[in-house]
Amino acid sequence: MATQEKLNLTMLCDFYELTMGNGYFEKGYKDKICYFDVFFRQCPDNGGFAIAAGLEQIIDYIQNLHFSAADIDYLRKRNLFSEDFLKYLEDFRFTGDIWAVPEGTPIFPKEPIMTIRAPAIEAQLIETFILLSINHQSLIATKANRVVRAAQGRTVLEFGSRRAQGADAAILGARAAYIGGCNGTACTISDQLFGVFAGGTMAHAWVQMFDTEYEAFKAYCEMYPNNATLLVDTYDTLKSGVPNAIKAFNDVLKPMGITKCGIRLDSGDMAYLSRKARKMLDDAGWTECKISVSNSLDEYIIEDLLHQGASIDMFGVGERLITAKSEPVFGGVYKLAAVEEADGSVTPKIKISENTGKITNPHYKKLYRFFGNDTGKAIADYLCVYDETVDDSKDMEIFDPEATWKTKTVYDFTAKELQVPIFKDGKLVYQCPAIDDVRAYCLEQVDTLWDEVKRFDNPHTYYVDLSQKLWDIKHKLLKQKREK
């Protein structure tokens, strides 16, 4: 059985991608240029927007696409694939173009997060990995951003590795949570690999290991005087935990002139205990001591705690963040939007369904975001055909997404194209920014959204409009399909 180190992620694909690839090859579609869109249909937790993440891992995957001799031998033994197709796979590489919105960008349903232009086999084969990467990391980044906004400027750390669904989910989940706005993680390897700051204090086992709680606290302060955060709820938070922490701070830190320290609560009534602990610490002169809490937190619990006047400086958020427990599926999809003819013209393609929410927006498209010049806020997103341009010097009318007969006039705005080139003719043309820059960009872009869009409950539906040309093409295709 292959070890993880020997896995070739080219084979991390749905099997039908290979059987379809073999079919394309045998039926003369090998070199047919296709356009695929990656998009999602609904924001997690019924939120107003999501956060794009996972692009860096897709780039690494695309650059390393290949079939090993062992992979081809496996496929040959399945007795499904032609020898000519297997020979083609020996020299397989990605040769197409990819455009994507940068990581950290707020995104909305039914707009292309990523567009792939490539020969049919290449475009089909990469579907699974692209979706799993975007679906997972966008989900976690979105959840993290909700949690961070609920914390209202307080520190939030991702604490969920031990509850994640597998090693990659823990490692890349920590990365995505950082992009979404978390200040750091408990996952050491995510710091080592990506520079996501890792930190932590102690478990209850540390306190239990010593004969007394005070001895445990004193030893920890002696070991880490500049990072002394003590877990005070192993036995009794208010009767022994906080008093013993204060005694350890007085005996060890105070003589060193250290005033910065912390305590952590991991159980009980966080609002009540944090208020009581804050008073005890302040009365003892430890006004700079920070109070952190953990224990199955999410954005709604954090909101409630702060509404109740909890005295909390930092939140450690674990299982409900790393698994996006409230809605653990992002729902991104990968759909054919167009094909390219021999003369270079582009023929739009559409998927229809009795479920109208699954009808796709056809064609090779461009995605714009309109920003108000007076406020800097995002007004609307605009999808148009690839050969259209937006003149932001003129007023425009866009459709209200909640009532398609109603329009909204957009004026005094700047149009920004959201997708950027990632690969051109199989060559990487994009420089991945440092993760700290991605995180800062994410927080900056979320700030361009109106508060009404950022509400957790019943958020305003953000405008995502189609150009008149694209609208007409879509409805012409729908009419043609109905008449057949």
Short mmCIF file of C-alpha atoms in Angstrom, two decimals:
data_model
loop_
_atom_site.label_atom_id
_atom_site.label_comp_id
_atom_site.label_asym_id
_atom_site.label_seq_id
_atom_site.Cartn_x
_atom_site.Cartn_y
_atom_site.Cartn_z
CA MET A 1 0.00 0.00 0.00
CA ALA A 2 1.36 3.44 -0.92
CA THR A 3 2.53 5.60 1.94
CA GLN A 4 1.41 9.21 2.16
CA GLU A 5 4.86 10.40 1.05
CA LYS A 6 4.51 8.41 -2.19
CA LEU A 7 0.99 9.51 -3.08
CA ASN A 8 0.67 11.11 -6.48
CA LEU A 9 -2.18 13.59 -6.14
CA THR A 10 -2.84 13.42 -9.87
CA MET A 11 -4.65 10.21 -8.99
CA LEU A 12 -6.78 12.06 -6.42
CA CYS A 13 -9.62 12.31 -8.89
CA ASP A 14 -13.03 10.81 -9.33
CA PHE A 15 -12.71 7.68 -11.45
CA TYR A 16 -15.17 9.02 -14.01
CA GLU A 17 -12.70 11.76 -14.86
CA LEU A 18 -10.39 9.06 -16.17
CA THR A 19 -13.09 7.13 -18.02
CA MET A 20 -14.37 10.38 -19.54
CA GLY A 21 -10.80 11.31 -20.44
CA ASN A 22 -10.36 7.99 -22.21
CA GLY A 23 -13.67 8.60 -24.01
CA TYR A 24 -12.65 12.11 -25.07
CA PHE A 25 -9.38 10.69 -26.39
CA GLU A 26 -11.02 7.91 -28.37
CA LYS A 27 -13.80 10.12 -29.76
CA GLY A 28 -11.52 12.88 -31.00
CA TYR A 29 -12.11 15.43 -28.24
CA LYS A 30 -8.60 15.30 -26.80
CA ASP A 31 -7.67 18.76 -28.08
CA LYS A 32 -11.12 20.35 -27.74
CA ILE A 33 -10.69 23.55 -25.71
CA CYS A 34 -13.23 23.85 -22.90
CA TYR A 35 -14.12 26.51 -20.34
CA PHE A 36 -15.15 25.38 -16.87
CA ASP A 37 -16.39 27.61 -14.03
CA VAL A 38 -15.93 26.91 -10.32
CA PHE A 39 -18.67 28.49 -8.21
CA PHE A 40 -20.91 27.81 -5.23
CA ARG A 41 -24.66 28.07 -4.86
CA GLN A 42 -25.29 29.15 -1.26
CA CYS A 43 -23.29 30.81 1.52
CA PRO A 44 -22.63 28.62 4.57
CA ASP A 45 -24.82 29.26 7.62
CA ASN A 46 -27.13 31.38 5.43
CA GLY A 47 -24.54 34.11 5.61
CA GLY A 48 -24.22 37.07 3.27
CA PHE A 49 -20.89 36.10 1.70
CA ALA A 50 -18.04 33.60 1.75
CA ILE A 51 -14.23 33.87 1.67
CA ALA A 52 -12.17 32.38 -1.16
CA ALA A 53 -9.28 30.16 -0.07
CA GLY A 54 -7.29 27.16 -1.27
CA LEU A 55 -5.68 28.63 -4.40
CA GLU A 56 -2.07 28.13 -3.30
CA GLN A 57 -2.57 24.38 -2.92
CA ILE A 58 -4.24 24.20 -6.34
CA ILE A 59 -1.23 25.93 -7.89
CA ASP A 60 1.13 23.40 -6.33
CA TYR A 61 -1.08 20.55 -7.55
CA ILE A 62 -1.26 21.88 -11.13
CA GLN A 63 2.51 22.30 -11.27
CA ASN A 64 3.06 18.69 -10.22
CA LEU A 65 0.47 16.99 -12.44
CA HIS A 66 1.89 13.77 -13.89
CA PHE A 67 1.20 10.05 -14.09
CA SER A 68 3.89 7.74 -12.77
CA ALA A 69 4.67 4.33 -14.22
CA ALA A 70 2.90 2.79 -11.22
CA ASP A 71 -0.20 4.90 -11.89
CA ILE A 72 -0.37 3.81 -15.51
CA ASP A 73 0.23 0.20 -14.56
CA TYR A 74 -2.72 0.40 -12.17
CA LEU A 75 -4.94 1.88 -14.87
CA ARG A 76 -3.87 -0.76 -17.37
CA LYS A 77 -4.91 -3.50 -14.95
CA ARG A 78 -8.42 -2.08 -14.81
CA ASN A 79 -8.90 -3.18 -18.44
CA LEU A 80 -10.93 -0.09 -19.28
CA PHE A 81 -8.46 2.22 -20.98
CA SER A 82 -6.97 2.12 -24.46
CA GLU A 83 -3.23 1.75 -24.87
CA ASP A 84 -3.12 4.96 -26.87
CA PHE A 85 -4.75 6.82 -23.97
CA LEU A 86 -2.32 5.29 -21.48
CA LYS A 87 0.55 6.32 -23.74
CA TYR A 88 -0.87 9.85 -23.78
CA LEU A 89 -0.87 9.88 -19.97
CA GLU A 90 2.85 9.10 -19.83
CA ASP A 91 3.64 12.68 -20.87
CA PHE A 92 0.60 14.31 -19.30
CA ARG A 93 0.99 17.90 -18.14
CA PHE A 94 -1.38 20.83 -17.73
CA THR A 95 -1.11 23.17 -20.74
CA GLY A 96 -4.14 25.40 -20.24
CA ASP A 97 -5.07 28.74 -18.70
CA ILE A 98 -6.55 29.43 -15.26
CA TRP A 99 -7.98 32.61 -13.82
CA ALA A 100 -9.08 32.93 -10.19
CA VAL A 101 -10.11 35.44 -7.55
CA PRO A 102 -7.23 35.90 -5.08
CA GLU A 103 -7.42 34.11 -1.75
CA GLY A 104 -9.11 36.19 0.92
CA THR A 105 -11.61 37.77 -1.48
CA PRO A 106 -15.25 37.91 -0.33
CA ILE A 107 -17.26 35.88 -2.84
CA PHE A 108 -20.93 35.37 -3.60
CA PRO A 109 -23.12 32.58 -4.96
CA LYS A 110 -23.12 31.69 -8.67
CA GLU A 111 -20.15 33.83 -9.63
CA PRO A 112 -16.97 32.13 -10.92
CA ILE A 113 -14.32 31.79 -8.25
CA MET A 114 -12.10 30.19 -10.86
CA THR A 115 -12.23 29.71 -14.64
CA ILE A 116 -10.31 26.96 -16.40
CA ARG A 117 -9.58 27.02 -20.15
CA ALA A 118 -7.86 23.85 -21.27
CA PRO A 119 -8.08 20.80 -23.54
CA ALA A 120 -11.01 18.62 -22.49
CA ILE A 121 -9.04 15.83 -20.80
CA GLU A 122 -6.88 18.25 -18.80
CA ALA A 123 -9.83 20.39 -17.75
CA GLN A 124 -11.85 17.36 -16.68
CA LEU A 125 -9.09 15.61 -14.76
CA ILE A 126 -8.37 18.47 -12.34
CA GLU A 127 -11.99 18.89 -11.23
CA THR A 128 -11.85 16.87 -8.01
CA PHE A 129 -8.73 18.40 -6.51
CA ILE A 130 -9.76 21.95 -7.39
CA LEU A 131 -13.13 21.44 -5.74
CA LEU A 132 -11.85 19.73 -2.63
CA SER A 133 -9.26 22.45 -2.09
CA ILE A 134 -11.62 25.37 -2.63
CA ASN A 135 -14.56 23.74 -0.85
CA HIS A 136 -12.58 22.90 2.29
CA GLN A 137 -10.49 26.01 2.74
CA SER A 138 -13.21 28.46 1.66
CA LEU A 139 -15.56 26.81 4.15
CA ILE A 140 -13.10 27.15 7.05
CA ALA A 141 -12.01 30.67 6.07
CA THR A 142 -15.67 31.72 5.93
CA LYS A 143 -16.44 30.22 9.33
CA ALA A 144 -13.32 31.77 10.82
CA ASN A 145 -14.29 35.19 9.51
CA ARG A 146 -17.70 34.89 11.14
CA VAL A 147 -16.08 33.94 14.45
CA VAL A 148 -13.55 36.77 14.22
CA ARG A 149 -16.27 39.33 13.49
CA ALA A 150 -18.27 38.05 16.47
CA ALA A 151 -15.22 38.59 18.71
CA GLN A 152 -15.27 42.33 17.92
CA GLY A 153 -11.53 42.87 17.77
CA ARG A 154 -10.53 40.38 20.45
CA THR A 155 -7.90 37.76 19.68
CA VAL A 156 -9.16 34.51 18.16
CA LEU A 157 -7.00 31.39 17.90
CA GLU A 158 -7.83 28.20 16.00
CA PHE A 159 -7.71 25.28 18.46
CA GLY A 160 -9.27 22.42 16.49
CA SER A 161 -6.57 20.05 15.22
CA ARG A 162 -7.59 17.08 17.38
CA ARG A 163 -11.19 17.30 16.16
CA ALA A 164 -10.40 17.80 12.47
CA GLN A 165 -11.29 15.10 9.95
CA GLY A 166 -7.74 14.01 9.22
CA ALA A 167 -4.27 15.52 9.09
CA ASP A 168 -4.78 17.64 5.96
CA ALA A 169 -8.00 19.04 7.39
CA ALA A 170 -6.11 20.14 10.51
CA ILE A 171 -3.10 21.58 8.69
CA LEU A 172 -4.89 23.34 5.85
CA GLY A 173 -7.82 24.21 8.09
CA ALA A 174 -5.46 26.20 10.30
CA ARG A 175 -4.14 27.96 7.21
CA ALA A 176 -7.65 28.82 6.03
CA ALA A 177 -8.70 30.00 9.50
CA TYR A 178 -5.73 32.37 9.54
CA ILE A 179 -6.73 33.77 6.13
CA GLY A 180 -10.24 34.29 7.49
CA GLY A 181 -8.89 36.43 10.32
CA CYS A 182 -7.79 34.18 13.19
CA ASN A 183 -4.65 35.44 14.91
CA GLY A 184 -2.99 32.04 15.09
CA THR A 185 -3.38 28.35 15.70
CA ALA A 186 -2.50 25.56 18.11
CA CYS A 187 -1.31 23.47 15.12
CA THR A 188 2.49 23.52 15.15
CA ILE A 189 3.02 22.12 11.66
CA SER A 190 0.87 24.87 10.12
CA ASP A 191 3.32 27.37 11.57
CA GLN A 192 6.25 25.38 10.24
CA LEU A 193 4.78 25.01 6.75
CA PHE A 194 2.86 28.24 6.23
CA GLY A 195 3.94 30.69 8.92
CA VAL A 196 0.59 30.60 10.72
CA PHE A 197 1.67 31.61 14.22
CA ALA A 198 1.36 28.64 16.61
CA GLY A 199 0.98 29.08 20.33
CA GLY A 200 -0.47 27.44 23.39
CA THR A 201 -0.31 27.13 27.13
CA MET A 202 -1.04 23.96 29.07
CA ALA A 203 -3.53 21.13 29.38
CA HIS A 204 -5.26 19.95 32.53
CA ALA A 205 -2.70 17.14 32.61
CA TRP A 206 0.02 19.65 33.53
CA VAL A 207 -1.93 20.77 36.58
CA GLN A 208 -2.79 17.20 37.57
CA MET A 209 0.82 16.08 37.24
CA PHE A 210 1.96 18.14 40.24
CA ASP A 211 1.05 17.54 43.86
CA THR A 212 -0.76 20.86 44.07
CA GLU A 213 -2.29 23.33 41.67
CA TYR A 214 -0.05 26.08 42.99
CA GLU A 215 3.10 24.01 42.32
CA ALA A 216 1.94 23.46 38.73
CA PHE A 217 1.35 27.17 38.21
CA LYS A 218 4.60 28.18 39.87
CA ALA A 219 6.61 25.73 37.77
CA TYR A 220 5.01 26.99 34.57
CA CYS A 221 5.69 30.62 35.45
CA GLU A 222 9.31 29.72 36.17
CA MET A 223 9.64 27.92 32.84
CA TYR A 224 7.84 30.49 30.69
CA PRO A 225 7.77 33.81 32.55
CA ASN A 226 7.11 35.79 29.38
CA ASN A 227 4.29 33.54 28.24
CA ALA A 228 2.58 32.48 31.43
CA THR A 229 -1.06 31.67 30.76
CA LEU A 230 -2.46 29.35 33.41
CA LEU A 231 -5.41 26.99 33.04
CA VAL A 232 -7.48 27.69 36.15
CA ASP A 233 -10.47 25.35 35.93
CA THR A 234 -8.93 21.94 36.68
CA TYR A 235 -10.38 21.82 40.20
CA ASP A 236 -12.36 24.92 41.15
CA THR A 237 -11.95 28.10 39.13
CA LEU A 238 -12.83 30.72 41.74
CA LYS A 239 -11.93 28.93 44.97
CA SER A 240 -8.51 27.63 43.98
CA GLY A 241 -7.67 28.25 40.30
CA VAL A 242 -7.63 32.04 40.15
CA PRO A 243 -6.23 32.49 43.71
CA ASN A 244 -3.38 30.04 42.97
CA ALA A 245 -2.67 31.78 39.69
CA ILE A 246 -2.46 35.13 41.47
CA LYS A 247 -0.12 33.64 44.07
CA ALA A 248 2.14 32.19 41.34
CA PHE A 249 2.19 35.52 39.52
CA ASN A 250 3.08 37.30 42.75
CA ASP A 251 5.80 34.82 43.72
CA VAL A 252 7.46 34.36 40.31
CA LEU A 253 6.55 37.14 37.87
CA LYS A 254 6.28 40.13 40.14
CA PRO A 255 9.91 39.97 41.37
CA MET A 256 10.97 39.89 37.69
CA GLY A 257 8.95 43.01 36.95
CA ILE A 258 6.69 41.08 34.56
CA THR A 259 3.11 42.32 34.47
CA LYS A 260 1.83 40.58 31.34
CA CYS A 261 0.33 37.15 31.90
CA GLY A 262 -2.93 35.28 31.42
CA ILE A 263 -5.43 32.75 32.65
CA ARG A 264 -7.62 30.39 30.63
CA LEU A 265 -11.11 29.06 31.30
CA ASP A 266 -12.15 25.84 29.58
CA SER A 267 -15.44 25.01 31.31
CA GLY A 268 -18.31 26.45 33.28
CA ASP A 269 -20.31 29.62 32.82
CA MET A 270 -17.81 31.72 30.89
CA ALA A 271 -19.68 34.98 31.30
CA TYR A 272 -20.00 34.66 35.08
CA LEU A 273 -16.56 33.17 35.72
CA SER A 274 -14.74 35.68 33.52
CA ARG A 275 -16.37 38.63 35.28
CA LYS A 276 -15.53 37.21 38.70
CA ALA A 277 -11.98 36.33 37.65
CA ARG A 278 -11.45 39.81 36.20
CA LYS A 279 -12.42 41.43 39.50
CA MET A 280 -10.15 39.09 41.49
CA LEU A 281 -7.21 39.79 39.19
CA ASP A 282 -7.78 43.54 39.20
CA ASP A 283 -8.15 43.64 42.99
CA ALA A 284 -4.81 41.80 43.25
CA GLY A 285 -3.14 44.34 40.97
CA TRP A 286 -2.94 42.10 37.88
CA THR A 287 -4.84 44.47 35.60
CA GLU A 288 -2.79 43.46 32.54
CA CYS A 289 -3.56 39.77 32.99
CA LYS A 290 -5.54 38.56 29.97
CA ILE A 291 -8.47 36.16 30.22
CA SER A 292 -8.87 33.58 27.48
CA VAL A 293 -11.62 31.02 27.07
CA SER A 294 -12.18 27.84 25.09
CA ASN A 295 -14.73 24.96 25.02
CA SER A 296 -16.96 24.41 21.96
CA LEU A 297 -17.25 28.06 20.97
CA ASP A 298 -18.72 29.50 17.79
CA GLU A 299 -19.80 32.92 16.55
CA TYR A 300 -23.20 32.77 18.24
CA ILE A 301 -21.85 31.73 21.64
CA ILE A 302 -19.19 34.42 21.44
CA GLU A 303 -21.84 37.02 20.58
CA ASP A 304 -23.93 35.89 23.54
CA LEU A 305 -20.95 35.97 25.93
CA LEU A 306 -20.07 39.52 24.97
CA HIS A 307 -23.73 40.56 25.14
CA GLN A 308 -23.78 39.23 28.72
CA GLY A 309 -20.81 41.41 29.63
CA ALA A 310 -18.20 38.64 29.75
CA SER A 311 -14.71 39.90 30.48
CA ILE A 312 -12.77 37.99 27.82
CA ASP A 313 -9.68 39.01 25.88
CA MET A 314 -9.09 35.94 23.74
CA PHE A 315 -11.13 33.07 22.31
CA GLY A 316 -9.75 29.64 21.46
CA VAL A 317 -12.16 28.13 18.96
CA GLY A 318 -11.85 24.44 18.14
CA GLU A 319 -14.22 21.81 16.80
CA ARG A 320 -16.98 24.13 15.59
CA LEU A 321 -14.46 26.07 13.51
CA ILE A 322 -12.16 23.37 12.13
CA THR A 323 -15.14 21.23 11.09
CA ALA A 324 -17.50 24.15 10.32
CA LYS A 325 -19.87 22.09 12.42
CA SER A 326 -23.01 24.14 11.80
CA GLU A 327 -22.78 23.60 8.02
CA PRO A 328 -19.82 21.39 7.08
CA VAL A 329 -20.22 21.43 3.28
CA PHE A 330 -19.35 24.43 1.12
CA GLY A 331 -21.07 23.16 -2.02
CA GLY A 332 -18.72 24.44 -4.70
CA VAL A 333 -19.26 22.93 -8.16
CA TYR A 334 -17.33 22.65 -11.44
CA LYS A 335 -19.43 23.16 -14.56
CA LEU A 336 -18.78 23.41 -18.28
CA ALA A 337 -19.55 26.95 -19.46
CA ALA A 338 -18.29 27.02 -23.06
CA VAL A 339 -16.24 25.30 -25.74
CA GLU A 340 -13.89 26.83 -28.27
CA GLU A 341 -14.34 26.15 -31.97
CA ALA A 342 -11.61 25.63 -34.55
CA ASP A 343 -11.89 29.23 -35.70
CA GLY A 344 -11.36 30.54 -32.17
CA SER A 345 -14.97 31.47 -31.55
CA VAL A 346 -16.52 30.51 -28.23
CA THR A 347 -19.79 28.56 -28.04
CA PRO A 348 -21.65 28.93 -24.72
CA LYS A 349 -22.94 25.84 -22.90
CA ILE A 350 -25.62 25.67 -20.22
CA LYS A 351 -26.79 23.10 -17.71
CA ILE A 352 -30.50 23.18 -16.96
CA SER A 353 -32.47 21.50 -14.22
CA GLU A 354 -35.96 21.26 -12.79
CA ASN A 355 -34.28 22.78 -9.75
CA THR A 356 -33.86 26.34 -11.02
CA GLY A 357 -31.05 26.97 -8.55
CA LYS A 358 -28.93 24.50 -10.52
CA ILE A 359 -29.26 26.27 -13.87
CA THR A 360 -25.80 27.58 -14.76
CA ASN A 361 -24.66 30.89 -16.20
CA PRO A 362 -23.21 30.02 -19.60
CA HIS A 363 -20.22 31.31 -21.56
CA TYR A 364 -16.67 32.40 -20.96
CA LYS A 365 -17.19 35.32 -18.59
CA LYS A 366 -15.53 38.18 -16.76
CA LEU A 367 -16.36 39.11 -13.17
CA TYR A 368 -16.31 42.71 -11.94
CA ARG A 369 -16.90 44.26 -8.54
CA PHE A 370 -18.25 47.81 -8.38
CA PHE A 371 -17.00 50.04 -5.55
CA GLY A 372 -18.66 53.33 -4.67
CA ASN A 373 -16.23 56.20 -5.08
CA ASP A 374 -17.85 58.10 -2.23
CA THR A 375 -17.77 55.28 0.36
CA GLY A 376 -15.25 52.74 -0.91
CA LYS A 377 -17.91 50.10 -0.26
CA ALA A 378 -18.75 47.24 -2.63
CA ILE A 379 -22.01 47.98 -4.42
CA ALA A 380 -22.48 44.96 -6.66
CA ASP A 381 -20.76 42.24 -8.67
CA TYR A 382 -21.26 42.08 -12.42
CA LEU A 383 -20.91 39.11 -14.77
CA CYS A 384 -20.45 39.75 -18.46
CA VAL A 385 -19.25 37.94 -21.57
CA TYR A 386 -15.48 37.83 -22.02
CA ASP A 387 -15.50 40.34 -24.90
CA GLU A 388 -17.50 43.00 -23.04
CA THR A 389 -16.02 45.93 -21.17
CA VAL A 390 -17.43 48.01 -18.31
CA ASP A 391 -17.47 51.79 -18.61
CA ASP A 392 -17.47 53.00 -15.01
CA SER A 393 -17.61 56.62 -16.12
CA LYS A 394 -21.32 56.18 -16.83
CA ASP A 395 -24.28 55.28 -14.64
CA MET A 396 -25.49 51.67 -15.00
CA GLU A 397 -28.66 49.82 -14.18
CA ILE A 398 -28.41 46.39 -12.53
CA PHE A 399 -31.09 43.93 -11.51
CA ASP A 400 -32.22 43.50 -7.92
CA PRO A 401 -31.44 39.80 -7.22
CA GLU A 402 -34.47 39.51 -4.95
CA ALA A 403 -36.85 40.85 -7.62
CA THR A 404 -35.50 40.47 -11.13
CA TRP A 405 -38.04 42.91 -12.56
CA LYS A 406 -36.61 45.70 -10.41
CA THR A 407 -33.40 47.55 -11.22
CA LYS A 408 -30.91 49.60 -9.24
CA THR A 409 -28.94 52.47 -10.69
CA VAL A 410 -25.21 52.36 -9.96
CA TYR A 411 -23.36 55.64 -10.24
CA ASP A 412 -20.00 57.20 -9.31
CA PHE A 413 -18.28 53.84 -9.04
CA THR A 414 -15.04 52.11 -9.95
CA ALA A 415 -15.17 48.69 -11.60
CA LYS A 416 -12.48 46.17 -10.65
CA GLU A 417 -12.05 42.86 -12.45
CA LEU A 418 -11.87 40.21 -9.73
CA GLN A 419 -10.27 37.24 -11.48
CA VAL A 420 -6.53 37.41 -12.11
CA PRO A 421 -4.41 35.19 -14.41
CA ILE A 422 -2.86 32.20 -12.61
CA PHE A 423 -1.64 29.94 -15.45
CA LYS A 424 -1.07 30.81 -19.10
CA ASP A 425 -0.36 27.97 -21.53
CA GLY A 426 0.44 25.78 -18.55
CA LYS A 427 2.99 28.23 -17.12
CA LEU A 428 2.51 29.85 -13.73
CA VAL A 429 2.15 33.63 -14.14
CA TYR A 430 1.00 34.43 -10.59
CA GLN A 431 3.08 35.07 -7.49
CA CYS A 432 1.36 33.78 -4.37
CA PRO A 433 1.43 36.51 -1.71
CA ALA A 434 2.71 35.85 1.80
CA ILE A 435 0.02 34.48 4.06
CA ASP A 436 0.13 37.56 6.30
CA ASP A 437 -0.62 39.66 3.21
CA VAL A 438 -3.51 37.35 2.27
CA ARG A 439 -4.96 37.67 5.77
CA ALA A 440 -4.61 41.47 5.73
CA TYR A 441 -6.19 41.61 2.26
CA CYS A 442 -9.11 39.49 3.45
CA LEU A 443 -9.86 41.72 6.43
CA GLU A 444 -9.52 44.81 4.24
CA GLN A 445 -11.89 43.45 1.60
CA VAL A 446 -14.48 42.30 4.15
CA ASP A 447 -14.42 45.86 5.45
CA THR A 448 -15.59 47.04 2.02
CA LEU A 449 -18.89 45.19 2.55
CA TRP A 450 -21.83 46.99 4.09
CA ASP A 451 -22.80 45.91 7.60
CA GLU A 452 -26.15 44.73 6.26
CA VAL A 453 -24.34 42.12 4.13
CA LYS A 454 -22.26 41.03 7.13
CA ARG A 455 -25.19 40.30 9.44
CA PHE A 456 -25.25 36.73 10.73
CA ASP A 457 -29.04 36.53 10.57
CA ASN A 458 -31.06 37.57 7.51
CA PRO A 459 -28.20 39.38 5.77
CA HIS A 460 -28.95 41.65 2.85
CA THR A 461 -28.67 39.81 -0.47
CA TYR A 462 -25.70 41.30 -2.29
CA TYR A 463 -26.25 42.24 -5.94
CA VAL A 464 -24.71 39.81 -8.45
CA ASP A 465 -26.00 40.87 -11.86
CA LEU A 466 -25.63 39.59 -15.42
CA SER A 467 -24.92 41.95 -18.30
CA GLN A 468 -27.76 42.33 -20.76
CA LYS A 469 -25.75 40.42 -23.37
CA LEU A 470 -25.12 37.51 -21.01
CA TRP A 471 -28.75 37.55 -19.85
CA ASP A 472 -29.93 37.35 -23.45
CA ILE A 473 -27.56 34.49 -24.27
CA LYS A 474 -28.68 32.54 -21.20
CA HIS A 475 -32.37 32.91 -21.99
CA LYS A 476 -31.85 32.10 -25.68
CA LEU A 477 -30.17 28.84 -24.65
CA LEU A 478 -32.97 28.06 -22.20
CA LYS A 479 -35.55 28.65 -24.93
CA GLN A 480 -33.66 26.41 -27.35
CA LYS A 481 -33.54 23.62 -24.79
CA ARG A 482 -37.25 23.93 -24.07
CA GLU A 483 -38.07 23.69 -27.78
CA LYS A 484 -36.05 20.51 -28.32
#
